[in-house]
């Protein structure tokens, strides 16, 4: 390690990662190699994080973290870490989910949401191709990659994300985006089961609520990968590259200390959370 790099166990106990010549130190040294790392940003599109009062599947906590995504992704691009935008993308008309002729008819998440979310006719069009709901609302740059066949929760199903990661020759996968407790968690399981080294910056991803977000991060930290803070990752990567750490990443723990949260129509509920 080039810095006092740490992770969180159960999303609460900070543990400094081992250094030196032990086997575990060698494992985590490889885990944090920026030259063998890519970022998969999951579902940061209008249907989840748009400014509209009504969305297909609102994820307000993720909207608040758009500045965090932009700041973190820009720091990654600057040292050559590729950004992959993964999108839930369904054929127009709903054959992939709502109007499937398969035995289930609809994806499990859709059926479950009807148990506890208010009725939302717009949800029928969630992630339909040809609609505005697929507009990506985090910053994009030339050289970013796109995976646009995600049909369920995991970024790996049914997509070519694994194929792309192999072509990029990267075994380390950082997950950003939404929802922490659904798509991020499911993707973390699939990545770990494929022997990718998983990293989740907890100050960038966002979940349904603080409680379930914390629970998902606890599960990831115990079984699937490293849960840490965005600035700590950036400082370690930049130190390894011999590049000066941007001023906005110095002296902070959570990335929102520098970039803030995007508060608009949800400001009151955020302040009350």
PDB file of C-alpha atoms in Angstrom:
ATOM      1  CA  UNK A   1       0.000   0.000   0.000  1.00  0.00           C
ATOM      2  CA  UNK A   2       1.126   3.534  -0.764  1.00  0.00           C
ATOM      3  CA  UNK A   3      -1.303   5.080   1.733  1.00  0.00           C
ATOM      4  CA  UNK A   4      -3.021   3.921   4.915  1.00  0.00           C
ATOM      5  CA  UNK A   5      -5.719   2.319   2.850  1.00  0.00           C
ATOM      6  CA  UNK A   6      -8.721   0.990   4.735  1.00  0.00           C
ATOM      7  CA  UNK A   7     -12.054  -0.715   4.325  1.00  0.00           C
ATOM      8  CA  UNK A   8     -15.178  -1.020   6.458  1.00  0.00           C
ATOM      9  CA  UNK A   9     -16.302  -4.311   7.964  1.00  0.00           C
ATOM     10  CA  UNK A  10     -20.067  -4.593   8.386  1.00  0.00           C
ATOM     11  CA  UNK A  11     -20.080  -1.053   7.004  1.00  0.00           C
ATOM     12  CA  UNK A  12     -19.062   0.354  10.395  1.00  0.00           C
ATOM     13  CA  UNK A  13     -15.705  -0.918  11.650  1.00  0.00           C
ATOM     14  CA  UNK A  14     -12.825   0.713   9.812  1.00  0.00           C
ATOM     15  CA  UNK A  15      -9.975  -1.736   9.203  1.00  0.00           C
ATOM     16  CA  UNK A  16      -6.593  -0.680   7.790  1.00  0.00           C
ATOM     17  CA  UNK A  17      -5.619  -3.130   5.069  1.00  0.00           C
ATOM     18  CA  UNK A  18      -2.502  -5.222   5.655  1.00  0.00           C
ATOM     19  CA  UNK A  19       0.795  -4.232   4.090  1.00  0.00           C
ATOM     20  CA  UNK A  20       4.189  -5.862   3.951  1.00  0.00           C
ATOM     21  CA  UNK A  21       4.993  -9.350   2.669  1.00  0.00           C
ATOM     22  CA  UNK A  22       2.080 -11.433   3.976  1.00  0.00           C
ATOM     23  CA  UNK A  23      -0.194 -13.331   1.603  1.00  0.00           C
ATOM     24  CA  UNK A  24      -3.170 -11.133   2.490  1.00  0.00           C
ATOM     25  CA  UNK A  25      -1.111  -7.996   1.911  1.00  0.00           C
ATOM     26  CA  UNK A  26      -0.246  -9.280  -1.563  1.00  0.00           C
ATOM     27  CA  UNK A  27      -3.918  -9.987  -2.311  1.00  0.00           C
ATOM     28  CA  UNK A  28      -5.099  -6.504  -1.339  1.00  0.00           C
ATOM     29  CA  UNK A  29      -2.135  -4.880  -3.041  1.00  0.00           C
ATOM     30  CA  UNK A  30      -3.374  -6.411  -6.307  1.00  0.00           C
ATOM     31  CA  UNK A  31      -6.987  -5.541  -5.407  1.00  0.00           C
ATOM     32  CA  UNK A  32      -6.074  -1.827  -5.414  1.00  0.00           C
ATOM     33  CA  UNK A  33      -3.945  -1.702  -8.559  1.00  0.00           C
ATOM     34  CA  UNK A  34      -5.357   1.145 -10.716  1.00  0.00           C
ATOM     35  CA  UNK A  35      -3.848  -0.363 -13.860  1.00  0.00           C
ATOM     36  CA  UNK A  36      -6.088  -3.402 -13.441  1.00  0.00           C
ATOM     37  CA  UNK A  37      -9.294  -1.603 -12.530  1.00  0.00           C
ATOM     38  CA  UNK A  38     -12.520  -0.490 -14.213  1.00  0.00           C
ATOM     39  CA  UNK A  39     -15.621   1.275 -12.887  1.00  0.00           C
ATOM     40  CA  UNK A  40     -19.142   0.051 -13.686  1.00  0.00           C
ATOM     41  CA  UNK A  41     -21.693   2.811 -13.114  1.00  0.00           C
ATOM     42  CA  UNK A  42     -25.115   1.198 -12.848  1.00  0.00           C
ATOM     43  CA  UNK A  43     -28.430   2.725 -13.972  1.00  0.00           C
ATOM     44  CA  UNK A  44     -27.762   6.432 -13.465  1.00  0.00           C
ATOM     45  CA  UNK A  45     -30.387   7.326 -16.069  1.00  0.00           C
ATOM     46  CA  UNK A  46     -33.400   9.613 -16.093  1.00  0.00           C
ATOM     47  CA  UNK A  47     -35.941   6.996 -15.050  1.00  0.00           C
ATOM     48  CA  UNK A  48     -34.160   6.740 -11.694  1.00  0.00           C
ATOM     49  CA  UNK A  49     -32.433  10.090 -11.167  1.00  0.00           C
ATOM     50  CA  UNK A  50     -34.154  12.662 -13.384  1.00  0.00           C
ATOM     51  CA  UNK A  51     -35.255  16.088 -12.110  1.00  0.00           C
ATOM     52  CA  UNK A  52     -38.883  15.471 -13.054  1.00  0.00           C
ATOM     53  CA  UNK A  53     -41.485  15.275 -10.303  1.00  0.00           C
ATOM     54  CA  UNK A  54     -42.644  11.904 -11.655  1.00  0.00           C
ATOM     55  CA  UNK A  55     -40.236   9.190 -12.771  1.00  0.00           C
ATOM     56  CA  UNK A  56     -40.552   5.563 -13.813  1.00  0.00           C
ATOM     57  CA  UNK A  57     -38.692   4.292 -10.733  1.00  0.00           C
ATOM     58  CA  UNK A  58     -37.441   7.157  -8.545  1.00  0.00           C
ATOM     59  CA  UNK A  59     -34.095   6.809  -6.770  1.00  0.00           C
ATOM     60  CA  UNK A  60     -33.749  10.190  -5.034  1.00  0.00           C
ATOM     61  CA  UNK A  61     -30.774   9.165  -2.911  1.00  0.00           C
ATOM     62  CA  UNK A  62     -28.889   8.386  -6.120  1.00  0.00           C
ATOM     63  CA  UNK A  63     -29.896  11.724  -7.636  1.00  0.00           C
ATOM     64  CA  UNK A  64     -28.402  13.527  -4.643  1.00  0.00           C
ATOM     65  CA  UNK A  65     -25.121  11.755  -5.412  1.00  0.00           C
ATOM     66  CA  UNK A  66     -24.791  12.788  -9.059  1.00  0.00           C
ATOM     67  CA  UNK A  67     -22.034  15.308  -8.115  1.00  0.00           C
ATOM     68  CA  UNK A  68     -20.199  12.523  -6.266  1.00  0.00           C
ATOM     69  CA  UNK A  69     -20.340  10.291  -9.339  1.00  0.00           C
ATOM     70  CA  UNK A  70     -19.083  13.051 -11.607  1.00  0.00           C
ATOM     71  CA  UNK A  71     -16.190  13.974  -9.343  1.00  0.00           C
ATOM     72  CA  UNK A  72     -15.122  10.363  -8.731  1.00  0.00           C
ATOM     73  CA  UNK A  73     -15.435   9.280 -12.366  1.00  0.00           C
ATOM     74  CA  UNK A  74     -13.427  12.294 -13.540  1.00  0.00           C
ATOM     75  CA  UNK A  75     -10.618  11.373 -11.147  1.00  0.00           C
ATOM     76  CA  UNK A  76     -10.681   7.815 -12.497  1.00  0.00           C
ATOM     77  CA  UNK A  77     -10.546   8.900 -16.132  1.00  0.00           C
ATOM     78  CA  UNK A  78      -7.597  11.196 -15.410  1.00  0.00           C
ATOM     79  CA  UNK A  79      -5.392   8.209 -14.522  1.00  0.00           C
ATOM     80  CA  UNK A  80      -6.718   5.864 -17.194  1.00  0.00           C
ATOM     81  CA  UNK A  81      -9.352   3.901 -15.262  1.00  0.00           C
ATOM     82  CA  UNK A  82     -12.199   3.146 -17.717  1.00  0.00           C
ATOM     83  CA  UNK A  83     -15.788   4.069 -16.932  1.00  0.00           C
ATOM     84  CA  UNK A  84     -18.499   1.644 -18.058  1.00  0.00           C
ATOM     85  CA  UNK A  85     -22.097   2.900 -18.055  1.00  0.00           C
ATOM     86  CA  UNK A  86     -24.393  -0.078 -17.455  1.00  0.00           C
ATOM     87  CA  UNK A  87     -28.064   0.522 -18.191  1.00  0.00           C
ATOM     88  CA  UNK A  88     -31.258  -1.394 -17.550  1.00  0.00           C
ATOM     89  CA  UNK A  89     -32.479  -1.347 -21.157  1.00  0.00           C
ATOM     90  CA  UNK A  90     -35.713  -2.993 -22.276  1.00  0.00           C
ATOM     91  CA  UNK A  91     -37.360  -3.369 -25.654  1.00  0.00           C
ATOM     92  CA  UNK A  92     -40.166  -0.894 -26.210  1.00  0.00           C
ATOM     93  CA  UNK A  93     -43.529  -2.445 -25.377  1.00  0.00           C
ATOM     94  CA  UNK A  94     -42.395  -4.471 -22.374  1.00  0.00           C
ATOM     95  CA  UNK A  95     -41.786  -7.943 -23.817  1.00  0.00           C
ATOM     96  CA  UNK A  96     -38.639  -8.191 -21.664  1.00  0.00           C
ATOM     97  CA  UNK A  97     -40.556  -7.733 -18.420  1.00  0.00           C
ATOM     98  CA  UNK A  98     -44.024  -6.230 -17.958  1.00  0.00           C
ATOM     99  CA  UNK A  99     -45.604  -7.971 -20.948  1.00  0.00           C
ATOM    100  CA  UNK A 100     -43.452 -11.083 -21.035  1.00  0.00           C
ATOM    101  CA  UNK A 101     -45.130 -14.283 -22.194  1.00  0.00           C
ATOM    102  CA  UNK A 102     -42.927 -16.249 -19.822  1.00  0.00           C
ATOM    103  CA  UNK A 103     -44.473 -17.966 -16.789  1.00  0.00           C
ATOM    104  CA  UNK A 104     -43.607 -15.095 -14.438  1.00  0.00           C
ATOM    105  CA  UNK A 105     -44.998 -12.409 -16.758  1.00  0.00           C
ATOM    106  CA  UNK A 106     -43.008  -9.708 -14.945  1.00  0.00           C
ATOM    107  CA  UNK A 107     -39.653  -9.436 -13.216  1.00  0.00           C
ATOM    108  CA  UNK A 108     -39.700 -10.160  -9.492  1.00  0.00           C
ATOM    109  CA  UNK A 109     -38.597  -6.643  -8.563  1.00  0.00           C
ATOM    110  CA  UNK A 110     -41.633  -5.174 -10.312  1.00  0.00           C
ATOM    111  CA  UNK A 111     -44.055  -7.474  -8.507  1.00  0.00           C
ATOM    112  CA  UNK A 112     -42.432  -6.744  -5.147  1.00  0.00           C
ATOM    113  CA  UNK A 113     -42.455  -2.971  -5.640  1.00  0.00           C
ATOM    114  CA  UNK A 114     -46.227  -3.072  -6.015  1.00  0.00           C
ATOM    115  CA  UNK A 115     -46.425  -4.291  -2.409  1.00  0.00           C
ATOM    116  CA  UNK A 116     -44.883  -1.199  -0.850  1.00  0.00           C
ATOM    117  CA  UNK A 117     -44.583   1.639  -3.363  1.00  0.00           C
ATOM    118  CA  UNK A 118     -47.466   3.922  -4.360  1.00  0.00           C
ATOM    119  CA  UNK A 119     -49.125   3.189  -7.719  1.00  0.00           C
ATOM    120  CA  UNK A 120     -47.014   4.560 -10.569  1.00  0.00           C
ATOM    121  CA  UNK A 121     -48.337   4.159 -14.144  1.00  0.00           C
ATOM    122  CA  UNK A 122     -45.013   5.469 -15.488  1.00  0.00           C
ATOM    123  CA  UNK A 123     -43.243   2.396 -14.125  1.00  0.00           C
ATOM    124  CA  UNK A 124     -44.689   0.435 -17.056  1.00  0.00           C
ATOM    125  CA  UNK A 125     -42.183   2.256 -19.291  1.00  0.00           C
ATOM    126  CA  UNK A 126     -39.182   1.862 -17.024  1.00  0.00           C
ATOM    127  CA  UNK A 127     -36.035   1.673 -19.177  1.00  0.00           C
ATOM    128  CA  UNK A 128     -37.922   1.230 -22.453  1.00  0.00           C
ATOM    129  CA  UNK A 129     -35.706   1.948 -25.435  1.00  0.00           C
ATOM    130  CA  UNK A 130     -36.717   5.000 -27.424  1.00  0.00           C
ATOM    131  CA  UNK A 131     -37.904   6.877 -24.337  1.00  0.00           C
ATOM    132  CA  UNK A 132     -36.316   9.749 -22.448  1.00  0.00           C
ATOM    133  CA  UNK A 133     -35.997   7.558 -19.375  1.00  0.00           C
ATOM    134  CA  UNK A 134     -32.747   6.099 -20.682  1.00  0.00           C
ATOM    135  CA  UNK A 135     -30.926   9.448 -20.836  1.00  0.00           C
ATOM    136  CA  UNK A 136     -27.748   9.127 -18.753  1.00  0.00           C
ATOM    137  CA  UNK A 137     -27.598  11.939 -16.209  1.00  0.00           C
ATOM    138  CA  UNK A 138     -24.048  11.578 -14.959  1.00  0.00           C
ATOM    139  CA  UNK A 139     -21.246  13.086 -17.018  1.00  0.00           C
ATOM    140  CA  UNK A 140     -20.084  11.098 -20.032  1.00  0.00           C
ATOM    141  CA  UNK A 141     -16.769  11.444 -21.817  1.00  0.00           C
ATOM    142  CA  UNK A 142     -15.311  10.193 -25.085  1.00  0.00           C
ATOM    143  CA  UNK A 143     -13.702   6.853 -24.333  1.00  0.00           C
ATOM    144  CA  UNK A 144     -16.367   5.682 -21.878  1.00  0.00           C
ATOM    145  CA  UNK A 145     -17.910   2.278 -22.529  1.00  0.00           C
ATOM    146  CA  UNK A 146     -21.575   1.245 -22.531  1.00  0.00           C
ATOM    147  CA  UNK A 147     -23.397  -1.961 -21.632  1.00  0.00           C
ATOM    148  CA  UNK A 148     -27.031  -1.684 -22.675  1.00  0.00           C
ATOM    149  CA  UNK A 149     -28.624  -5.095 -22.434  1.00  0.00           C
ATOM    150  CA  UNK A 150     -29.201  -5.327 -18.665  1.00  0.00           C
ATOM    151  CA  UNK A 151     -32.703  -6.705 -18.147  1.00  0.00           C
ATOM    152  CA  UNK A 152     -32.752  -7.615 -14.479  1.00  0.00           C
ATOM    153  CA  UNK A 153     -30.917  -6.464 -11.342  1.00  0.00           C
ATOM    154  CA  UNK A 154     -27.392  -7.653 -12.046  1.00  0.00           C
ATOM    155  CA  UNK A 155     -25.105  -5.726 -14.395  1.00  0.00           C
ATOM    156  CA  UNK A 156     -24.000  -9.147 -15.673  1.00  0.00           C
ATOM    157  CA  UNK A 157     -27.433 -10.439 -16.739  1.00  0.00           C
ATOM    158  CA  UNK A 158     -27.948 -10.798 -19.612  1.00  0.00           C
ATOM    159  CA  UNK A 159     -25.090  -8.558 -20.767  1.00  0.00           C
ATOM    160  CA  UNK A 160     -21.581  -8.689 -22.188  1.00  0.00           C
ATOM    161  CA  UNK A 161     -20.059  -6.878 -19.187  1.00  0.00           C
ATOM    162  CA  UNK A 162     -17.889  -9.873 -18.315  1.00  0.00           C
ATOM    163  CA  UNK A 163     -16.696 -10.077 -21.930  1.00  0.00           C
ATOM    164  CA  UNK A 164     -15.831  -6.351 -21.917  1.00  0.00           C
ATOM    165  CA  UNK A 165     -13.928  -6.629 -18.634  1.00  0.00           C
ATOM    166  CA  UNK A 166     -11.914  -9.515 -20.063  1.00  0.00           C
ATOM    167  CA  UNK A 167     -11.087  -7.472 -23.180  1.00  0.00           C
ATOM    168  CA  UNK A 168      -9.991  -4.589 -20.965  1.00  0.00           C
ATOM    169  CA  UNK A 169      -7.960  -7.177 -19.010  1.00  0.00           C
ATOM    170  CA  UNK A 170      -9.121  -5.848 -15.648  1.00  0.00           C
ATOM    171  CA  UNK A 171      -9.808  -8.137 -12.668  1.00  0.00           C
ATOM    172  CA  UNK A 172     -10.723  -5.280 -10.278  1.00  0.00           C
ATOM    173  CA  UNK A 173     -14.246  -3.882 -10.546  1.00  0.00           C
ATOM    174  CA  UNK A 174     -15.496  -0.747  -8.787  1.00  0.00           C
ATOM    175  CA  UNK A 175     -19.282  -0.454  -8.581  1.00  0.00           C
ATOM    176  CA  UNK A 176     -21.017   2.922  -8.517  1.00  0.00           C
ATOM    177  CA  UNK A 177     -24.634   3.858  -9.264  1.00  0.00           C
ATOM    178  CA  UNK A 178     -27.968   2.710  -7.859  1.00  0.00           C
ATOM    179  CA  UNK A 179     -29.646   0.893  -6.079  1.00  0.00           C
ATOM    180  CA  UNK A 180     -27.077  -0.244  -3.468  1.00  0.00           C
ATOM    181  CA  UNK A 181     -29.502  -2.826  -2.083  1.00  0.00           C
ATOM    182  CA  UNK A 182     -30.668  -4.121  -5.477  1.00  0.00           C
ATOM    183  CA  UNK A 183     -28.586  -3.688  -8.627  1.00  0.00           C
ATOM    184  CA  UNK A 184     -25.283  -2.900  -6.916  1.00  0.00           C
ATOM    185  CA  UNK A 185     -25.641  -5.781  -4.455  1.00  0.00           C
ATOM    186  CA  UNK A 186     -26.725  -8.210  -7.167  1.00  0.00           C
ATOM    187  CA  UNK A 187     -23.850  -7.111  -9.413  1.00  0.00           C
ATOM    188  CA  UNK A 188     -21.392  -7.473  -6.532  1.00  0.00           C
ATOM    189  CA  UNK A 189     -22.499 -11.071  -5.998  1.00  0.00           C
ATOM    190  CA  UNK A 190     -22.181 -11.882  -9.697  1.00  0.00           C
ATOM    191  CA  UNK A 191     -18.794 -10.169  -9.953  1.00  0.00           C
ATOM    192  CA  UNK A 192     -17.428 -11.996  -6.915  1.00  0.00           C
ATOM    193  CA  UNK A 193     -18.781 -15.313  -8.185  1.00  0.00           C
ATOM    194  CA  UNK A 194     -16.839 -14.666 -11.394  1.00  0.00           C
ATOM    195  CA  UNK A 195     -13.673 -13.965  -9.384  1.00  0.00           C
ATOM    196  CA  UNK A 196     -13.553 -10.238 -10.039  1.00  0.00           C
ATOM    197  CA  UNK A 197     -12.205  -8.242  -7.108  1.00  0.00           C
ATOM    198  CA  UNK A 198     -15.103  -6.040  -6.013  1.00  0.00           C
ATOM    199  CA  UNK A 199     -14.770  -2.511  -4.609  1.00  0.00           C
ATOM    200  CA  UNK A 200     -17.722  -0.358  -3.544  1.00  0.00           C
ATOM    201  CA  UNK A 201     -17.189   3.286  -2.501  1.00  0.00           C
ATOM    202  CA  UNK A 202     -19.975   3.674   0.020  1.00  0.00           C
ATOM    203  CA  UNK A 203     -20.153   7.474  -0.279  1.00  0.00           C
ATOM    204  CA  UNK A 204     -21.028   7.269  -3.986  1.00  0.00           C
ATOM    205  CA  UNK A 205     -23.566   4.451  -4.338  1.00  0.00           C
ATOM    206  CA  UNK A 206     -27.115   5.007  -3.105  1.00  0.00           C
ATOM    207  CA  UNK A 207     -29.953   2.772  -1.992  1.00  0.00           C
ATOM    208  CA  UNK A 208     -33.678   2.752  -1.302  1.00  0.00           C
ATOM    209  CA  UNK A 209     -33.144   4.038   2.233  1.00  0.00           C
ATOM    210  CA  UNK A 210     -30.262   4.555   4.628  1.00  0.00           C
ATOM    211  CA  UNK A 211     -31.196   1.399   6.530  1.00  0.00           C
ATOM    212  CA  UNK A 212     -31.235  -1.008   3.597  1.00  0.00           C
ATOM    213  CA  UNK A 213     -28.244   0.748   2.005  1.00  0.00           C
ATOM    214  CA  UNK A 214     -26.247   0.087   5.182  1.00  0.00           C
ATOM    215  CA  UNK A 215     -27.405  -3.539   5.235  1.00  0.00           C
ATOM    216  CA  UNK A 216     -26.358  -4.108   1.622  1.00  0.00           C
ATOM    217  CA  UNK A 217     -22.942  -2.571   2.240  1.00  0.00           C
ATOM    218  CA  UNK A 218     -22.529  -4.746   5.336  1.00  0.00           C
ATOM    219  CA  UNK A 219     -23.198  -7.877   3.262  1.00  0.00           C
ATOM    220  CA  UNK A 220     -20.764  -6.767   0.563  1.00  0.00           C
ATOM    221  CA  UNK A 221     -18.075  -5.996   3.153  1.00  0.00           C
ATOM    222  CA  UNK A 222     -18.336  -9.445   4.739  1.00  0.00           C
ATOM    223  CA  UNK A 223     -18.564 -11.648   1.668  1.00  0.00           C
ATOM    224  CA  UNK A 224     -17.932  -9.937  -1.649  1.00  0.00           C
ATOM    225  CA  UNK A 225     -15.396  -7.131  -1.654  1.00  0.00           C
ATOM    226  CA  UNK A 226     -13.944  -3.969  -0.201  1.00  0.00           C
ATOM    227  CA  UNK A 227     -16.299  -1.273   1.032  1.00  0.00           C
ATOM    228  CA  UNK A 228     -14.437   1.995   1.441  1.00  0.00           C
ATOM    229  CA  UNK A 229     -14.665   5.734   0.727  1.00  0.00           C
ATOM    230  CA  UNK A 230     -14.130   7.345  -2.671  1.00  0.00           C
ATOM    231  CA  UNK A 231     -11.388   9.792  -1.588  1.00  0.00           C
ATOM    232  CA  UNK A 232      -9.347   7.007   0.036  1.00  0.00           C
ATOM    233  CA  UNK A 233      -9.443   5.034  -3.214  1.00  0.00           C
ATOM    234  CA  UNK A 234      -8.391   8.048  -5.254  1.00  0.00           C
ATOM    235  CA  UNK A 235      -5.494   8.846  -2.920  1.00  0.00           C
ATOM    236  CA  UNK A 236      -4.201   5.264  -3.063  1.00  0.00           C
ATOM    237  CA  UNK A 237      -4.508   5.043  -6.847  1.00  0.00           C
ATOM    238  CA  UNK A 238      -2.874   8.412  -7.458  1.00  0.00           C
ATOM    239  CA  UNK A 239      -0.008   7.562  -5.095  1.00  0.00           C
ATOM    240  CA  UNK A 240       0.621   4.366  -7.045  1.00  0.00           C
ATOM    241  CA  UNK A 241       0.625   6.275 -10.320  1.00  0.00           C
ATOM    242  CA  UNK A 242       3.002   8.899  -8.916  1.00  0.00           C
ATOM    243  CA  UNK A 243       0.481  11.625  -9.680  1.00  0.00           C
ATOM    244  CA  UNK A 244      -0.448  14.481  -7.367  1.00  0.00           C
ATOM    245  CA  UNK A 245      -3.829  13.947  -5.734  1.00  0.00           C
ATOM    246  CA  UNK A 246      -6.379  16.602  -6.786  1.00  0.00           C
ATOM    247  CA  UNK A 247      -6.915  19.158  -4.032  1.00  0.00           C
ATOM    248  CA  UNK A 248     -10.603  18.293  -3.684  1.00  0.00           C
ATOM    249  CA  UNK A 249      -9.692  14.738  -2.572  1.00  0.00           C
ATOM    250  CA  UNK A 250      -7.201  15.758   0.078  1.00  0.00           C
ATOM    251  CA  UNK A 251      -8.069  15.847   3.751  1.00  0.00           C
ATOM    252  CA  UNK A 252     -11.591  14.440   3.442  1.00  0.00           C
ATOM    253  CA  UNK A 253     -13.243  11.123   4.256  1.00  0.00           C
ATOM    254  CA  UNK A 254     -16.465  11.234   2.236  1.00  0.00           C
ATOM    255  CA  UNK A 255     -16.532  12.648  -1.262  1.00  0.00           C
ATOM    256  CA  UNK A 256     -19.589  14.777  -0.521  1.00  0.00           C
ATOM    257  CA  UNK A 257     -17.417  16.891   1.777  1.00  0.00           C
ATOM    258  CA  UNK A 258     -15.998  18.394  -1.430  1.00  0.00           C
ATOM    259  CA  UNK A 259     -18.744  18.095  -4.026  1.00  0.00           C
ATOM    260  CA  UNK A 260     -21.875  18.287  -1.876  1.00  0.00           C
ATOM    261  CA  UNK A 261     -25.247  16.715  -2.611  1.00  0.00           C
ATOM    262  CA  UNK A 262     -27.575  17.643  -5.451  1.00  0.00           C
ATOM    263  CA  UNK A 263     -30.652  18.912  -3.641  1.00  0.00           C
ATOM    264  CA  UNK A 264     -33.735  20.094  -5.512  1.00  0.00           C
ATOM    265  CA  UNK A 265     -37.301  18.906  -5.058  1.00  0.00           C
ATOM    266  CA  UNK A 266     -36.154  16.354  -2.470  1.00  0.00           C
ATOM    267  CA  UNK A 267     -34.229  18.782  -0.258  1.00  0.00           C
ATOM    268  CA  UNK A 268     -36.674  18.653   2.618  1.00  0.00           C
ATOM    269  CA  UNK A 269     -36.839  14.859   2.719  1.00  0.00           C
ATOM    270  CA  UNK A 270     -33.044  14.622   2.488  1.00  0.00           C
ATOM    271  CA  UNK A 271     -32.579  16.960   5.408  1.00  0.00           C
ATOM    272  CA  UNK A 272     -35.062  14.908   7.414  1.00  0.00           C
ATOM    273  CA  UNK A 273     -33.378  11.576   6.569  1.00  0.00           C
TER     274      UNK A 273
END
